[in-house]
Short mmCIF file of C-alpha atoms in Angstrom, two decimals:
data_model
loop_
_atom_site.label_atom_id
_atom_site.label_comp_id
_atom_site.label_asym_id
_atom_site.label_seq_id
_atom_site.Cartn_x
_atom_site.Cartn_y
_atom_site.Cartn_z
CA GLY M 1 17.22 -17.84 -20.40
CA ASP M 2 19.35 -19.72 -17.94
CA SER M 3 18.54 -23.32 -17.11
CA GLY M 4 19.04 -22.62 -13.40
CA TRP M 5 19.10 -19.92 -10.76
CA THR M 6 22.06 -17.53 -10.54
CA TYR M 7 23.29 -16.66 -7.05
CA ILE M 8 23.71 -12.91 -6.47
CA GLN M 9 25.97 -12.02 -3.57
CA THR M 10 25.01 -8.84 -1.72
CA PRO M 11 26.58 -7.14 1.28
CA GLU M 12 23.15 -6.49 2.82
CA ALA M 13 21.47 -9.86 2.32
CA PRO M 14 18.66 -9.38 4.90
CA ALA M 15 17.38 -6.29 3.05
CA VAL M 16 17.43 -8.10 -0.28
CA SER M 17 15.86 -11.33 0.97
CA LYS M 18 12.58 -9.49 1.55
CA SER M 19 12.72 -7.52 -1.70
CA ASN M 20 10.29 -7.59 -4.57
CA VAL M 21 12.01 -8.35 -7.89
CA MET M 22 10.75 -7.33 -11.32
CA TYR M 23 12.25 -8.27 -14.67
CA SER M 24 11.82 -5.56 -17.29
CA VAL M 25 11.50 -6.98 -20.79
CA THR M 26 11.97 -3.45 -22.17
CA ASP M 27 15.18 -2.68 -20.24
CA GLN M 28 16.28 -6.35 -20.15
CA LYS M 29 17.30 -6.16 -16.52
CA PHE M 30 16.00 -6.97 -13.08
CA TYR M 31 14.89 -4.29 -10.61
CA LEU M 32 14.80 -4.64 -6.83
CA ASN M 33 12.87 -2.47 -4.39
CA THR M 34 15.89 -2.01 -2.13
CA SER M 35 18.65 0.56 -1.94
CA SER M 36 21.38 -2.13 -1.83
CA ARG M 37 23.88 -2.30 -4.66
CA LEU M 38 23.92 -5.73 -6.25
CA ILE M 39 26.82 -7.66 -7.72
CA THR M 40 26.16 -10.26 -10.39
CA THR M 41 28.23 -13.42 -10.48
CA SER M 42 27.71 -14.27 -14.13
CA SER M 43 28.77 -12.13 -17.09
CA ASN M 44 25.84 -13.36 -19.22
CA PHE M 45 23.26 -12.54 -16.54
CA PRO M 46 21.09 -9.46 -17.27
CA PRO M 47 22.17 -6.36 -15.27
CA VAL M 48 20.53 -5.99 -11.86
CA SER M 49 19.60 -2.51 -10.60
CA PRO M 50 17.87 -1.11 -7.56
CA TYR M 51 14.85 0.95 -8.61
CA PRO M 52 15.65 4.66 -8.87
CA ARG M 53 14.93 6.57 -5.69
CA PHE M 54 12.20 9.17 -6.01
CA HIS M 55 11.52 12.43 -4.23
CA ASN M 56 9.48 11.49 -1.19
CA GLU M 57 6.85 14.16 -0.74
CA GLU M 58 6.18 15.06 2.89
CA ASN M 59 2.58 13.79 2.98
CA VAL M 60 3.61 10.47 1.38
CA GLY M 61 6.41 10.10 3.93
CA LEU M 62 3.94 10.62 6.77
CA LEU M 63 1.56 8.06 5.27
CA ILE M 64 4.41 5.53 4.99
CA LEU M 65 5.21 6.06 8.68
CA ALA M 66 1.56 5.89 9.83
CA CYS M 67 0.52 2.76 7.91
CA ARG M 68 1.97 -0.57 6.95
CA ALA M 69 3.26 0.19 3.45
CA THR M 70 4.41 -2.45 0.97
CA PRO M 71 6.13 -1.39 -2.27
CA TYR M 72 5.50 -3.33 -5.48
CA LEU M 73 7.37 -2.95 -8.76
CA VAL M 74 5.28 -3.46 -11.87
CA GLU M 75 5.81 -2.88 -15.57
CA THR M 76 3.05 -1.60 -17.87
CA PRO M 77 2.36 -3.41 -21.16
CA SER M 78 4.30 -0.62 -22.92
CA GLY M 79 7.33 -1.13 -20.65
CA GLU M 80 6.94 1.77 -18.22
CA PRO M 81 8.17 0.88 -14.71
CA LEU M 82 5.83 1.81 -11.86
CA LEU M 83 6.32 1.62 -8.11
CA VAL M 84 3.04 1.05 -6.28
CA PHE M 85 2.73 1.51 -2.53
CA TRP M 86 -0.02 -0.51 -0.86
CA PHE M 87 -0.94 1.07 2.46
CA LYS M 88 -2.84 -1.01 4.99
CA GLU M 89 -4.40 0.40 8.13
CA MET M 90 -6.26 -1.84 10.56
CA SER M 91 -10.01 -1.26 10.53
CA ASP M 92 -11.59 0.12 13.71
CA SER M 93 -14.81 -1.81 13.10
CA ASP M 94 -13.21 -5.19 12.30
CA PRO M 95 -9.78 -6.07 13.73
CA GLU M 96 -9.44 -8.94 11.22
CA LYS M 97 -9.73 -6.55 8.26
CA SER M 98 -7.50 -3.73 7.07
CA GLU M 99 -8.39 -0.66 5.01
CA SER M 100 -6.29 -0.18 1.88
CA SER M 101 -4.99 2.80 -0.02
CA PHE M 102 -2.55 3.03 -2.91
CA ILE M 103 -0.06 5.47 -4.39
CA VAL M 104 1.37 4.90 -7.88
CA HIS M 105 4.75 6.38 -8.72
CA ASP M 106 5.94 6.62 -12.33
CA LEU M 107 9.67 5.84 -12.11
CA ARG M 108 10.60 7.29 -15.52
CA LYS M 109 8.83 10.61 -14.83
CA SER M 110 9.81 10.54 -11.14
CA CYS M 111 6.38 11.62 -9.91
CA HIS M 112 3.22 10.27 -8.33
CA THR M 113 0.22 9.81 -10.59
CA ARG M 114 -3.52 9.30 -10.19
CA ASP M 115 -3.93 8.59 -13.91
CA ILE M 116 -2.66 5.37 -15.46
CA GLY M 117 -5.16 5.60 -18.30
CA ASN M 118 -6.89 2.37 -19.28
CA LEU M 119 -4.46 0.25 -17.25
CA CYS M 120 -5.18 -2.01 -14.28
CA ILE M 121 -2.52 -3.04 -11.77
CA PHE M 122 -2.94 -6.29 -9.83
CA LEU M 123 -1.34 -6.79 -6.41
CA GLY M 124 -1.65 -9.63 -3.94
CA ASP M 125 0.03 -11.29 -1.00
CA LYS M 126 0.31 -14.58 -2.89
CA ASN M 127 1.24 -13.48 -6.42
CA GLU M 128 3.57 -11.26 -8.41
CA ALA M 129 2.37 -7.79 -9.35
CA PHE M 130 1.31 -7.34 -12.96
CA CYS M 131 -0.40 -4.77 -15.18
CA VAL M 132 -2.86 -5.19 -18.06
CA SER M 133 -4.91 -2.96 -20.34
CA ALA M 134 -8.59 -2.82 -19.38
CA THR M 135 -9.50 -2.65 -23.08
CA ASP M 136 -8.00 -6.14 -23.55
CA TYR M 137 -10.08 -7.57 -20.68
CA PRO M 138 -13.73 -6.41 -20.70
CA GLY M 139 -15.22 -5.95 -17.26
CA LEU M 140 -12.12 -4.46 -15.67
CA HIS M 141 -12.34 -0.95 -14.26
CA PRO M 142 -9.61 1.17 -15.94
CA ASN M 143 -7.24 3.40 -13.96
CA SER M 144 -7.44 1.07 -10.97
CA VAL M 145 -5.33 -1.04 -8.65
CA TYR M 146 -6.86 -4.47 -7.99
CA PHE M 147 -5.85 -5.98 -4.65
CA GLY M 148 -6.19 -9.28 -2.88
CA SER M 149 -5.03 -10.40 0.55
CA SER M 150 -6.26 -12.34 3.55
CA ASP M 151 -6.75 -9.17 5.62
CA SER M 152 -8.00 -6.81 2.89
CA GLY M 153 -10.19 -9.10 0.81
CA LEU M 154 -10.57 -8.73 -2.96
CA GLY M 155 -11.35 -5.42 -4.58
CA PHE M 156 -10.07 -2.51 -6.59
CA PHE M 157 -9.02 1.06 -5.84
CA ASP M 158 -10.06 3.74 -8.34
CA LEU M 159 -7.04 6.06 -8.62
CA ALA M 160 -9.00 9.05 -9.96
CA SER M 161 -11.68 9.12 -7.26
CA LEU M 162 -9.50 7.51 -4.53
CA THR M 163 -12.32 5.08 -3.69
CA LEU M 164 -12.28 1.41 -2.68
CA HIS M 165 -14.66 -1.09 -4.25
CA TYR M 166 -14.85 -4.57 -2.71
CA LEU M 167 -15.53 -7.56 -4.97
CA THR M 168 -16.36 -9.89 -2.05
CA ASP M 169 -18.15 -9.36 1.25
CA SER M 170 -15.50 -11.07 3.34
CA THR M 171 -11.81 -11.81 3.43
CA THR M 172 -10.57 -15.11 2.06
CA PRO M 173 -7.48 -16.93 3.31
CA ASP M 174 -5.80 -17.44 -0.06
CA SER M 175 -6.68 -14.51 -2.32
CA MET M 176 -4.65 -14.27 -5.51
CA TRP M 177 -4.81 -12.96 -9.06
CA LEU M 178 -3.78 -15.05 -12.05
CA ALA M 179 -1.79 -13.17 -14.67
CA PRO M 180 -2.88 -13.71 -18.27
CA LEU M 181 -0.58 -15.78 -20.47
CA HIS M 182 1.17 -13.74 -23.14
#
């Protein structure tokens, strides 16, 4: 790797400055969750690509408009790129808390999925998204998205049953997940 940061000049810098970046070990390139085209300034820098656009089903498009949706790029242990949308809707009963929902999109198959097998995806406001196998970490609920934020608390979302399970009774100001060392 490089000993320092490489500046990437983009024509639409504001869109990129708020983008999530994922480095794919499998593809050996960076992915951004923006539609901007990126120009690298170093010939030895891995290629940079925006994630492939996917067919936006009508009901997903309506959900994106109705809720605060945040996209996260994550790579499975086998190298499959996933785009996970975290939808937050403010709770009627508690204005300090939001209700969460998730949609996982398989970028290679270009479709939404409710089955990621024995995998667990971890998302948080304070950390990078990552994915692990539940069989490698006993106690994890497979086929789930674990989440952590100051307004949503800590919990997981079962993709098959579309149910939320909270791990704490209240929100915490600095919720984060620690990725395992490889």
